[in-house]
Coordinates of C-alpha atoms in Angstrom, one line a residue:
M1 CA 22.9 98.0 -38.7
T2 CA 21.8 95.5 -36.2
H3 CA 19.7 92.2 -37.2
P4 CA 17.8 89.6 -35.6
P5 CA 19.3 86.8 -34.1
G6 CA 17.1 84.6 -36.5
D7 CA 19.0 85.8 -39.4
S8 CA 21.8 83.7 -38.5
L9 CA 22.4 80.4 -39.9
R10 CA 25.0 77.8 -39.7
L11 CA 25.8 77.2 -43.3
D12 CA 26.8 73.6 -43.9
R13 CA 26.4 73.7 -47.8
P14 CA 22.8 74.8 -48.8
S15 CA 21.6 73.1 -51.8
L16 CA 21.3 75.6 -54.5
A17 CA 18.2 74.2 -56.2
V18 CA 16.1 77.1 -57.8
A19 CA 12.5 77.3 -58.3
A20 CA 11.1 75.4 -61.2
F21 CA 8.8 78.0 -61.0
L22 CA 11.1 80.8 -61.8
A23 CA 12.4 79.0 -65.2
L24 CA 8.7 78.7 -66.1
A25 CA 7.5 81.6 -65.4
L26 CA 9.5 83.1 -68.3
L27 CA 8.1 80.6 -70.8
A28 CA 4.3 81.0 -69.6
P29 CA 2.0 81.9 -72.1
S30 CA 0.2 84.6 -70.2
C31 CA 0.1 88.2 -72.2
A32 CA -0.7 90.0 -69.2
R33 CA 2.0 93.0 -68.5
A34 CA 2.4 94.5 -65.1
P35 CA 3.5 98.0 -64.8
R36 CA 7.2 98.6 -64.4
G37 CA 6.8 101.0 -61.3
E38 CA 8.5 99.3 -57.8
R39 CA 5.0 98.5 -56.4
A40 CA 4.4 96.2 -59.1
V41 CA 7.8 94.7 -59.0
R42 CA 7.3 94.4 -55.4
G43 CA 4.0 92.4 -55.4
E44 CA 5.2 90.3 -58.4
I45 CA 8.5 89.4 -55.8
K46 CA 6.1 88.6 -52.9
R47 CA 3.7 86.5 -55.1
Q48 CA 6.6 84.4 -56.4
L49 CA 8.2 83.8 -53.1
G50 CA 4.5 82.8 -52.1
Q51 CA 4.3 80.1 -54.8
G52 CA 7.3 78.1 -53.1
F53 CA 10.2 76.5 -54.6
R54 CA 10.6 72.5 -55.7
L55 CA 13.6 71.8 -53.5
F56 CA 16.1 69.4 -54.9
R57 CA 17.3 67.3 -51.9
R58 CA 20.2 64.9 -51.8
P59 CA 21.6 62.8 -48.6
T60 CA 24.9 63.6 -49.3
V61 CA 24.2 67.3 -49.6
D62 CA 23.1 69.2 -46.6
A63 CA 19.3 69.8 -46.6
D64 CA 19.2 73.3 -45.7
D65 CA 18.1 75.3 -48.6
L66 CA 18.6 78.8 -49.7
Q67 CA 14.7 79.7 -49.6
P68 CA 14.1 80.7 -46.1
L69 CA 17.0 83.2 -46.3
V70 CA 15.7 84.6 -49.5
R71 CA 12.1 84.9 -48.1
R72 CA 13.7 86.6 -45.0
F73 CA 15.9 88.6 -46.9
Y74 CA 12.9 90.5 -48.7
R75 CA 10.5 90.3 -46.0
G76 CA 13.2 92.4 -44.1
R77 CA 13.1 95.2 -47.0
G78 CA 9.3 94.9 -47.3
F79 CA 9.8 92.9 -50.7
R80 CA 11.4 95.9 -52.3
P81 CA 13.7 95.1 -55.1
A82 CA 17.4 94.7 -54.5
W83 CA 18.9 94.6 -57.7
T84 CA 16.9 96.3 -60.2
S85 CA 15.1 99.8 -60.4
G86 CA 12.7 101.4 -63.2
R87 CA 16.0 101.6 -65.3
G88 CA 16.8 98.0 -65.2
P89 CA 19.4 96.3 -63.0
T90 CA 21.6 98.3 -60.7
A91 CA 25.2 99.0 -60.4
D92 CA 25.5 96.2 -57.6
A93 CA 23.7 94.1 -60.1
R94 CA 26.6 94.4 -62.5
L95 CA 28.9 94.4 -59.8
L96 CA 27.4 91.1 -58.7
R97 CA 27.4 89.6 -62.0
R98 CA 31.4 90.3 -62.6
A99 CA 32.1 89.0 -59.1
L100 CA 30.3 85.6 -59.9
D101 CA 32.9 85.3 -62.7
Q102 CA 35.6 85.0 -60.4
A103 CA 33.8 81.7 -59.2
P104 CA 36.5 79.3 -61.0
R105 CA 39.4 80.9 -59.1
E106 CA 37.9 79.4 -55.9
G107 CA 37.7 76.2 -57.3
L108 CA 33.7 76.8 -58.1
D109 CA 31.6 76.2 -60.9
P110 CA 30.0 79.2 -62.3
S111 CA 27.1 77.4 -64.1
T112 CA 26.0 76.9 -60.3
Y113 CA 24.9 80.3 -59.9
A114 CA 22.1 80.5 -63.0
L115 CA 24.3 82.8 -64.9
G116 CA 23.1 82.0 -68.5
R117 CA 19.3 83.0 -67.2
I118 CA 20.9 85.9 -65.2
D119 CA 22.6 87.2 -68.4
S120 CA 19.3 86.9 -70.5
L121 CA 17.3 88.8 -67.7
M122 CA 19.6 91.4 -67.2
K123 CA 19.9 92.0 -71.2
R124 CA 16.2 92.3 -71.3
A125 CA 15.9 94.5 -68.4
T126 CA 18.4 97.0 -70.0
P127 CA 17.0 100.4 -70.8
R128 CA 17.7 99.4 -74.5
F129 CA 15.2 96.8 -74.3
L130 CA 13.2 98.0 -71.1
G131 CA 9.9 99.2 -72.0
P132 CA 6.3 99.2 -71.0
R133 CA 5.8 95.7 -72.1
T134 CA 8.7 94.3 -70.2
P135 CA 7.1 91.7 -67.9
T136 CA 7.3 93.1 -64.4
R137 CA 7.7 88.8 -63.7
S138 CA 11.2 88.8 -65.8
L139 CA 12.4 91.8 -63.3
A140 CA 11.3 90.0 -60.1
A141 CA 12.8 86.9 -61.3
L142 CA 16.0 88.8 -62.0
D143 CA 15.8 90.0 -58.7
L144 CA 15.2 86.8 -57.0
L145 CA 18.0 84.9 -58.9
L146 CA 20.7 87.6 -58.3
T147 CA 19.8 87.2 -54.7
R148 CA 19.9 83.5 -54.8
A149 CA 23.2 83.8 -56.5
F150 CA 24.8 85.8 -53.9
L151 CA 23.7 83.8 -51.1
G152 CA 24.6 80.8 -52.9
F153 CA 28.1 82.0 -53.7
A154 CA 28.7 83.6 -50.2
A155 CA 27.7 80.2 -48.7
H156 CA 29.9 78.2 -50.8
L157 CA 33.0 80.6 -50.4
S158 CA 32.6 80.7 -46.6
T159 CA 31.5 77.0 -45.4
G160 CA 31.7 74.8 -48.6
Q161 CA 29.1 73.3 -51.1
V162 CA 29.1 70.0 -49.1
D163 CA 28.3 69.4 -45.7
P164 CA 30.9 66.9 -44.4
R165 CA 28.9 65.6 -41.5
A166 CA 26.7 64.1 -44.6
L167 CA 29.3 62.2 -46.1
P168 CA 30.3 58.5 -45.1
A169 CA 33.4 59.5 -43.4
D170 CA 34.1 60.8 -39.8
W171 CA 34.6 64.8 -40.0
H172 CA 34.0 66.5 -36.7
V173 CA 35.3 69.7 -36.9
R174 CA 33.6 72.9 -35.5
R175 CA 32.7 75.2 -38.7
R176 CA 32.3 78.9 -39.3
R177 CA 29.0 80.6 -38.4
V178 CA 27.8 82.8 -41.0
N179 CA 25.0 85.4 -41.0
L180 CA 24.4 85.6 -44.6
V181 CA 21.3 87.6 -44.8
A182 CA 23.2 90.5 -42.5
I183 CA 26.0 90.4 -45.0
L184 CA 23.7 90.8 -48.2
S185 CA 21.6 93.7 -46.8
D186 CA 25.2 95.3 -45.3
S187 CA 26.6 95.1 -48.8
L188 CA 23.9 96.5 -50.6
H189 CA 23.3 99.2 -48.0
A190 CA 27.1 100.3 -48.5
H191 CA 27.3 99.6 -52.1
H192 CA 30.3 96.9 -51.5
V193 CA 28.9 93.7 -53.1
P194 CA 32.2 92.4 -54.6
E195 CA 34.2 93.5 -51.0
A196 CA 31.5 91.5 -49.2
L197 CA 32.1 88.5 -51.3
A198 CA 36.1 88.7 -51.3
A199 CA 35.9 88.7 -47.6
M200 CA 34.0 85.2 -47.3
P201 CA 36.7 82.5 -48.4
P202 CA 38.6 80.8 -45.8
R203 CA 41.4 83.4 -44.4
D204 CA 44.1 81.0 -43.7
P205 CA 47.0 81.7 -46.3
R206 CA 47.1 77.8 -47.2
Y207 CA 43.9 78.3 -48.8
A208 CA 45.1 81.1 -51.1
A209 CA 48.2 79.3 -52.0
L210 CA 45.9 76.2 -53.0
G211 CA 44.1 79.1 -55.5
G212 CA 47.5 79.9 -56.9
A213 CA 48.3 76.4 -57.6
L214 CA 45.2 76.0 -59.0
E215 CA 45.5 78.8 -61.4
R216 CA 49.3 77.1 -62.4
Y217 CA 47.9 73.7 -63.2
R218 CA 44.9 74.8 -65.3
A219 CA 47.9 76.8 -67.3
I220 CA 49.3 73.3 -67.7
A221 CA 46.0 72.0 -68.7
A222 CA 45.4 74.3 -71.0
A223 CA 48.6 74.2 -72.6
G224 CA 48.0 70.6 -73.4
G225 CA 49.1 69.0 -69.9
W226 CA 51.6 65.9 -70.0
S227 CA 51.8 63.1 -71.9
P228 CA 52.1 59.4 -69.9
I229 CA 55.4 57.7 -69.7
P230 CA 54.7 53.9 -71.6
P231 CA 55.1 51.2 -69.0
G232 CA 58.6 49.2 -68.7
P233 CA 61.4 48.4 -66.9
T234 CA 62.7 50.7 -64.1
L235 CA 64.4 54.1 -65.4
R236 CA 67.5 55.3 -63.7
R237 CA 70.6 57.2 -64.2
G238 CA 72.9 56.2 -67.2
Q239 CA 69.9 54.9 -69.1
H240 CA 69.0 56.0 -72.5
G241 CA 66.0 55.7 -75.1
P242 CA 62.6 56.8 -76.1
R243 CA 60.7 56.3 -72.5
V244 CA 63.7 58.5 -71.1
V245 CA 62.6 61.2 -73.5
A246 CA 59.2 60.9 -72.2
L247 CA 60.1 61.1 -68.6
R248 CA 62.4 64.0 -69.2
A249 CA 59.3 65.8 -71.5
R250 CA 57.0 64.9 -68.5
L251 CA 59.5 66.6 -65.8
A252 CA 60.0 69.7 -68.0
R253 CA 55.7 70.0 -68.5
A254 CA 55.5 70.5 -64.9
G255 CA 58.6 73.0 -64.5
D256 CA 60.8 70.4 -63.2
L257 CA 63.3 70.6 -66.1
P258 CA 64.0 73.4 -68.1
P259 CA 61.9 73.3 -71.8
Q260 CA 65.2 73.3 -73.6
G261 CA 67.0 69.8 -73.9
S262 CA 63.9 68.0 -72.8
R263 CA 63.6 65.7 -75.7
S264 CA 67.2 64.6 -74.6
A265 CA 67.2 60.4 -74.6
V266 CA 69.8 60.4 -72.0
F267 CA 69.0 59.5 -68.1
D268 CA 71.4 62.3 -66.8
G269 CA 72.5 63.6 -63.2
E270 CA 70.0 66.7 -64.0
T271 CA 67.1 64.4 -64.8
E272 CA 67.8 62.4 -61.7
A273 CA 67.7 65.8 -59.5
A274 CA 64.8 66.6 -60.9
L275 CA 62.9 63.2 -60.3
R276 CA 63.8 63.5 -56.7
R277 CA 62.1 66.6 -56.3
V278 CA 58.9 65.1 -58.2
Q279 CA 59.0 62.3 -56.1
E280 CA 59.4 64.5 -52.5
R281 CA 56.2 66.4 -53.8
L282 CA 54.4 63.1 -54.5
G283 CA 55.3 61.7 -51.0
L284 CA 57.3 58.9 -52.7
T285 CA 61.0 57.7 -51.9
P286 CA 63.2 60.4 -53.1
D287 CA 65.6 58.2 -54.7
G288 CA 65.9 59.6 -58.3
V289 CA 65.0 56.0 -60.0
A290 CA 61.8 55.9 -61.6
K291 CA 60.0 52.6 -60.3
A292 CA 56.3 51.3 -61.1
Q293 CA 54.9 53.1 -58.0
D294 CA 57.0 56.3 -59.2
L295 CA 55.6 56.0 -63.0
A296 CA 52.0 55.6 -62.1
A297 CA 51.9 58.7 -60.1
L298 CA 53.8 60.8 -63.1
N299 CA 50.9 59.8 -65.2
V300 CA 48.2 60.9 -63.2
P301 CA 46.7 63.3 -65.7
V302 CA 47.1 67.4 -64.8
E303 CA 43.1 67.6 -65.0
R304 CA 43.1 64.8 -62.2
R305 CA 45.7 67.2 -60.1
V306 CA 43.3 70.0 -60.8
R307 CA 40.2 68.2 -59.3
Q308 CA 42.4 67.3 -56.4
I309 CA 42.9 70.9 -55.8
E310 CA 39.5 72.0 -56.2
L311 CA 38.6 69.3 -53.7
N312 CA 40.9 70.2 -50.9
M313 CA 39.6 74.0 -51.5
E314 CA 36.5 72.5 -50.7
R315 CA 37.8 71.0 -47.4
W316 CA 39.4 74.3 -46.3
R317 CA 36.0 75.5 -46.3
W318 CA 34.8 73.2 -43.8
V319 CA 37.8 74.7 -41.2
P320 CA 37.2 77.6 -38.5
D321 CA 38.7 80.9 -39.2
S322 CA 41.4 80.1 -36.4
L323 CA 43.1 76.9 -35.8
G324 CA 45.0 78.6 -32.5
D325 CA 48.4 80.6 -32.1
S326 CA 50.0 77.1 -31.3
Y327 CA 48.7 74.0 -32.3
L328 CA 49.0 70.3 -33.7
M329 CA 48.0 69.2 -37.3
V330 CA 48.1 65.7 -38.5
N331 CA 47.8 65.3 -42.1
I332 CA 46.1 61.8 -42.3
P333 CA 47.1 61.3 -46.3
A334 CA 50.6 62.6 -45.9
F335 CA 51.8 60.2 -42.7
A336 CA 52.6 63.5 -41.1
L337 CA 52.3 65.7 -38.1
E338 CA 53.4 69.1 -37.9
L339 CA 53.5 71.6 -34.5
Y340 CA 53.0 75.2 -35.1
E341 CA 54.1 77.6 -32.6
Q342 CA 52.8 81.3 -33.0
G343 CA 51.7 80.3 -36.3
K344 CA 55.1 79.1 -37.7
P345 CA 56.1 74.8 -38.0
A346 CA 58.6 74.1 -34.7
L347 CA 58.3 70.3 -35.4
T348 CA 57.7 67.9 -38.0
S349 CA 57.2 64.2 -37.6
R350 CA 56.5 61.3 -39.7
V351 CA 53.1 59.3 -38.3
V352 CA 51.4 55.9 -38.8
V353 CA 47.6 56.7 -38.8
G354 CA 44.5 53.8 -39.2
K355 CA 44.3 51.3 -41.7
Q356 CA 41.2 51.5 -44.4
F357 CA 39.0 49.3 -42.1
S358 CA 39.8 51.2 -39.3
P359 CA 40.4 55.0 -40.1
T360 CA 41.7 57.8 -38.3
P361 CA 38.4 59.9 -38.2
M362 CA 39.1 63.9 -38.9
F363 CA 38.5 66.3 -36.0
S364 CA 39.4 68.8 -33.7
D365 CA 40.2 68.7 -30.1
R366 CA 42.7 69.8 -27.3
I367 CA 45.5 67.7 -25.9
T368 CA 45.2 68.4 -22.1
Y369 CA 47.8 65.9 -20.7
L370 CA 50.5 63.4 -21.3
V371 CA 50.7 59.9 -19.7
I372 CA 54.2 59.1 -19.1
N373 CA 54.8 55.4 -19.5
P374 CA 51.3 54.6 -20.3
S375 CA 49.2 51.6 -19.6
W376 CA 47.2 50.4 -22.7
Y377 CA 43.5 49.0 -22.0
L378 CA 43.1 47.0 -25.5
P379 CA 39.7 47.4 -27.1
A380 CA 37.1 44.8 -27.7
S381 CA 37.8 44.9 -31.2
I382 CA 41.2 43.8 -30.9
I383 CA 40.6 41.7 -28.3
A384 CA 38.1 39.8 -30.5
R385 CA 40.1 39.9 -33.7
E386 CA 43.7 39.6 -32.3
V387 CA 44.3 38.5 -28.7
L388 CA 41.7 35.9 -28.4
P389 CA 42.7 33.9 -31.5
A390 CA 46.7 34.1 -30.1
M391 CA 45.4 33.0 -26.8
M392 CA 43.8 30.0 -28.2
Q393 CA 47.5 29.2 -29.9
D394 CA 49.4 29.8 -27.1
R395 CA 48.6 29.7 -23.4
S396 CA 51.7 31.9 -22.3
Y397 CA 50.8 34.5 -24.8
L398 CA 49.5 37.0 -22.4
K399 CA 52.1 36.3 -19.9
H400 CA 55.0 37.0 -22.8
T401 CA 53.0 40.0 -23.9
G402 CA 52.8 41.7 -20.4
I403 CA 48.9 41.6 -20.8
R404 CA 46.8 41.2 -17.4
V405 CA 42.9 40.6 -17.3
F406 CA 40.8 42.5 -14.9
D407 CA 37.2 41.8 -14.0
S408 CA 36.0 45.2 -14.8
P409 CA 37.6 48.2 -16.5
H410 CA 37.1 50.3 -13.1
P411 CA 40.3 51.4 -11.3
D412 CA 39.3 49.3 -8.2
A413 CA 38.8 46.3 -10.5
R414 CA 40.4 42.8 -9.7
E415 CA 42.8 40.8 -11.6
V416 CA 41.6 37.6 -13.0
D417 CA 43.5 34.4 -13.6
P418 CA 43.3 34.1 -17.3
A419 CA 43.5 30.1 -17.2
K420 CA 40.5 29.9 -15.0
V421 CA 38.1 31.5 -17.6
N422 CA 36.5 29.7 -20.2
W423 CA 36.9 32.2 -22.8
S424 CA 35.5 30.1 -25.9
S425 CA 32.1 30.6 -24.0
L426 CA 31.9 34.2 -24.0
D427 CA 30.1 36.6 -26.6
W428 CA 32.8 38.0 -28.7
D429 CA 30.3 40.1 -30.9
T430 CA 32.0 43.8 -30.7
S431 CA 28.7 45.3 -32.1
S432 CA 26.8 43.6 -29.1
T433 CA 25.3 46.2 -26.7
Q434 CA 26.3 44.1 -23.6
P435 CA 29.9 45.3 -22.0
F436 CA 32.4 42.9 -22.3
P437 CA 32.8 41.2 -18.8
Y438 CA 36.6 41.5 -18.8
S439 CA 39.3 44.3 -19.2
F440 CA 42.7 43.5 -20.7
R441 CA 45.9 45.9 -19.7
Q442 CA 49.1 45.7 -21.3
E443 CA 51.8 47.1 -18.4
P444 CA 53.9 49.7 -19.4
G445 CA 57.2 48.1 -21.1
P446 CA 59.3 47.5 -24.5
Q447 CA 56.2 45.5 -25.9
N448 CA 53.9 47.8 -24.8
P449 CA 52.1 49.3 -28.4
V450 CA 51.5 52.9 -27.3
G451 CA 55.4 53.3 -26.2
H452 CA 56.9 55.8 -23.7
V453 CA 54.2 58.3 -24.1
K454 CA 50.5 59.4 -24.7
F455 CA 49.1 62.7 -25.8
M456 CA 45.6 62.7 -24.4
C457 CA 42.8 64.4 -25.9
P458 CA 39.8 63.1 -24.7
N459 CA 36.9 62.4 -27.8
Q460 CA 34.0 60.3 -28.7
F461 CA 36.6 58.1 -30.8
D462 CA 38.9 57.2 -28.2
V463 CA 41.6 58.4 -30.3
Y464 CA 44.7 59.8 -29.3
L465 CA 48.5 60.5 -30.5
H466 CA 51.1 58.1 -28.9
D467 CA 54.7 56.8 -29.1
T468 CA 55.5 53.6 -30.7
P469 CA 57.9 50.6 -30.3
A470 CA 57.4 49.7 -33.8
G471 CA 60.1 52.5 -35.3
H472 CA 60.6 50.3 -38.3
L473 CA 57.5 51.3 -40.0
F474 CA 58.5 55.0 -40.4
S475 CA 60.6 54.1 -43.0
Q476 CA 57.8 53.1 -45.4
S477 CA 56.0 56.0 -47.6
E478 CA 52.5 54.5 -46.9
R479 CA 52.2 54.4 -43.3
D480 CA 48.2 53.4 -42.5
F481 CA 48.8 50.3 -40.1
S482 CA 47.1 51.3 -36.9
H483 CA 43.6 50.5 -35.5
G484 CA 42.8 54.4 -35.5
C485 CA 45.2 55.9 -33.4
V486 CA 48.4 58.4 -34.4
R487 CA 51.3 56.9 -33.7
V488 CA 54.4 59.8 -33.8
E489 CA 58.0 59.3 -35.0
H490 CA 59.2 61.8 -32.8
A491 CA 57.0 61.4 -29.9
V492 CA 59.9 62.3 -27.3
E493 CA 61.0 65.6 -29.0
L494 CA 57.3 66.6 -29.1
A495 CA 56.8 65.6 -25.4
E496 CA 59.2 67.9 -24.4
R497 CA 58.1 70.9 -26.7
L498 CA 54.7 70.5 -24.9
L499 CA 56.3 70.2 -21.7
E500 CA 58.7 73.1 -21.5
G501 CA 58.4 75.0 -18.9
V502 CA 56.9 72.6 -16.9
P503 CA 59.1 72.2 -13.6
G504 CA 60.3 68.7 -13.3
W505 CA 60.2 67.8 -17.0
S506 CA 63.3 68.6 -18.9
R507 CA 64.4 66.5 -21.8
A508 CA 66.8 64.7 -19.4
E509 CA 63.9 64.1 -16.7
L510 CA 61.7 62.7 -19.1
L511 CA 64.1 60.6 -20.6
A512 CA 65.0 59.2 -16.8
A513 CA 61.3 58.5 -16.3
F514 CA 61.1 56.5 -19.4
A515 CA 64.2 54.5 -18.1
S516 CA 63.4 53.7 -14.7
S517 CA 59.6 53.9 -14.0
M518 CA 57.2 51.1 -15.2
R519 CA 54.1 53.2 -13.8
D520 CA 52.0 55.6 -15.7
S521 CA 51.7 58.9 -14.6
A522 CA 49.8 61.8 -16.1
V523 CA 51.3 65.3 -16.6
R524 CA 48.9 68.2 -17.2
L525 CA 49.8 70.8 -19.8
P526 CA 50.0 74.2 -18.3
Q527 CA 47.7 75.6 -21.5
P528 CA 46.0 72.9 -23.2
M529 CA 47.3 72.6 -27.1
P530 CA 44.7 72.2 -29.9
V531 CA 45.2 69.3 -32.1
H532 CA 43.5 69.1 -35.8
L533 CA 43.3 65.9 -37.7
F534 CA 42.5 66.5 -41.1
Y535 CA 42.6 65.0 -44.6
W536 CA 44.9 67.1 -47.3
T537 CA 45.7 65.1 -50.6
A538 CA 46.6 68.6 -52.2
W539 CA 48.5 71.5 -50.4
V540 CA 51.4 74.0 -50.9
D541 CA 54.2 73.4 -48.5
D542 CA 56.1 76.4 -46.6
R543 CA 58.6 76.2 -49.5
G544 CA 56.0 77.2 -52.3
R545 CA 55.9 73.4 -53.3
V546 CA 52.3 72.0 -54.5
Q547 CA 52.2 68.6 -52.7
F548 CA 50.0 65.6 -53.9
R549 CA 49.3 62.4 -52.0
D550 CA 47.2 59.4 -52.7
D551 CA 43.5 59.0 -51.5
V552 CA 44.4 57.0 -48.6
Y553 CA 40.5 56.3 -47.5
G554 CA 38.9 57.2 -51.0
L555 CA 37.3 60.5 -49.5
D556 CA 38.3 62.6 -52.6
R557 CA 35.9 60.0 -54.4
V558 CA 33.2 60.4 -52.1
L559 CA 33.3 64.3 -51.9
E560 CA 33.6 64.3 -55.8
E561 CA 30.5 62.1 -55.7
A562 CA 28.9 64.3 -53.6
L563 CA 29.4 67.6 -55.3
G564 CA 27.9 66.2 -58.5
H565 CA 24.5 65.4 -56.9
R566 CA 23.9 69.0 -56.4
R567 CA 21.7 71.0 -58.7
P568 CA 22.4 74.5 -60.1
L569 CA 20.2 77.5 -59.4

């Protein structure tokens, strides 16, 4: 079956407000009764659609509404009812209603889809209650509500409830394009409504793994969750007392200790090993010692962990179906990078990401070349905030840091003697539309903050991955220290993997270039490497462990607020 191109919609979270009209129509005092024939229902559907719906719009929720799709769907079928007949709701209608009950498994709220009103109307339209006095408007309202429920549920499953571009955060990732009207029409024609909806969620197995984690943590919550561990001094092996009992009970609730013996008051080797496992899953130092930071993470209620999983399932719905056969993924809250080759992890590295006031943006791009022994052109913001104050305190600052000044950022720029410039007379406002008249370049060397290699993925943010001489930062559990770029601990190993098979760039030749050359050189990759900078605060790792991380940029809270602004059908 073919469909006009106009049916295709880029779904960036349609707002799911339903017509106030539909709700009021059922309560209207009119006693007029229309015949139940399809012609009468068809006319009533057309009339209700012609009345128009009151739209609820919110700034953080996509302004696109389902109403145009509903109209297009019915116009394409001559306004014939899709879910009802003279005998009441069709088999497809009942299958859709059962499918909507699966919304919680996807981290979605079923009340969004007006199930109460649908159930009431379906009951009134069953053969037991259906009669000549059944209002035609009720059958039309039921048909419209079921259509909106299908389109809304399918939209939420496939591209999410919220448009990330409307959030106060940099998320720039190409999203799926889904033709909802075509999918609805085809599923009704083939009587495959549940199958069509089952095909809508993200195909990446990591999304399904989060769904399994959601079920598990909801079960823990239903069983009573876990009690907080009382505050107090650090707990470690060899200690005993009521706080150790509370710690062991918390570990047992999450399955890290066997239920039997969980009330022991002794912090033994078993407790220490279980605590290490939990610390690894929470991104904490896995030393088996319960410090204040560890206790705070352990005391996060299970209900909060459930919500965290739901929020990250929503983010997965913003991601395209394919990330590439081989690709790099940076998880910002985990301060980690993974290289995937043919879909399997091939290299893992700790990374440093941007500070909260200079965050690393979320985007997808392609690494097309590497720069060996790169120079660093300092951004105006860093010059204004850091370099200028240092220059004012120490006139030799530029010399001993290897920074040179030029009269423009162009390749043919002329070098300037910084001692001959009246720096205090310049406009250092980084928001100014006037370009800064000088370019600052730090030459390759041990003090260069981009290290021996840069991984270039030209993008609008001027953000890239690079090496760093500040290796001591990777020993910290929270690593948000950069100005936005991503510093890679195992940059040499990553460069070696990306340059594999490129003549003249074996590991030995790469290390020799680092050691012998003070000039930058670009090496183009034979095939561009996709790179994705994402924001996951909950995921399931390759060993099946549910991982949680702190919301380093506060984006879980932002997303939760946006979801709270939605209106149900």
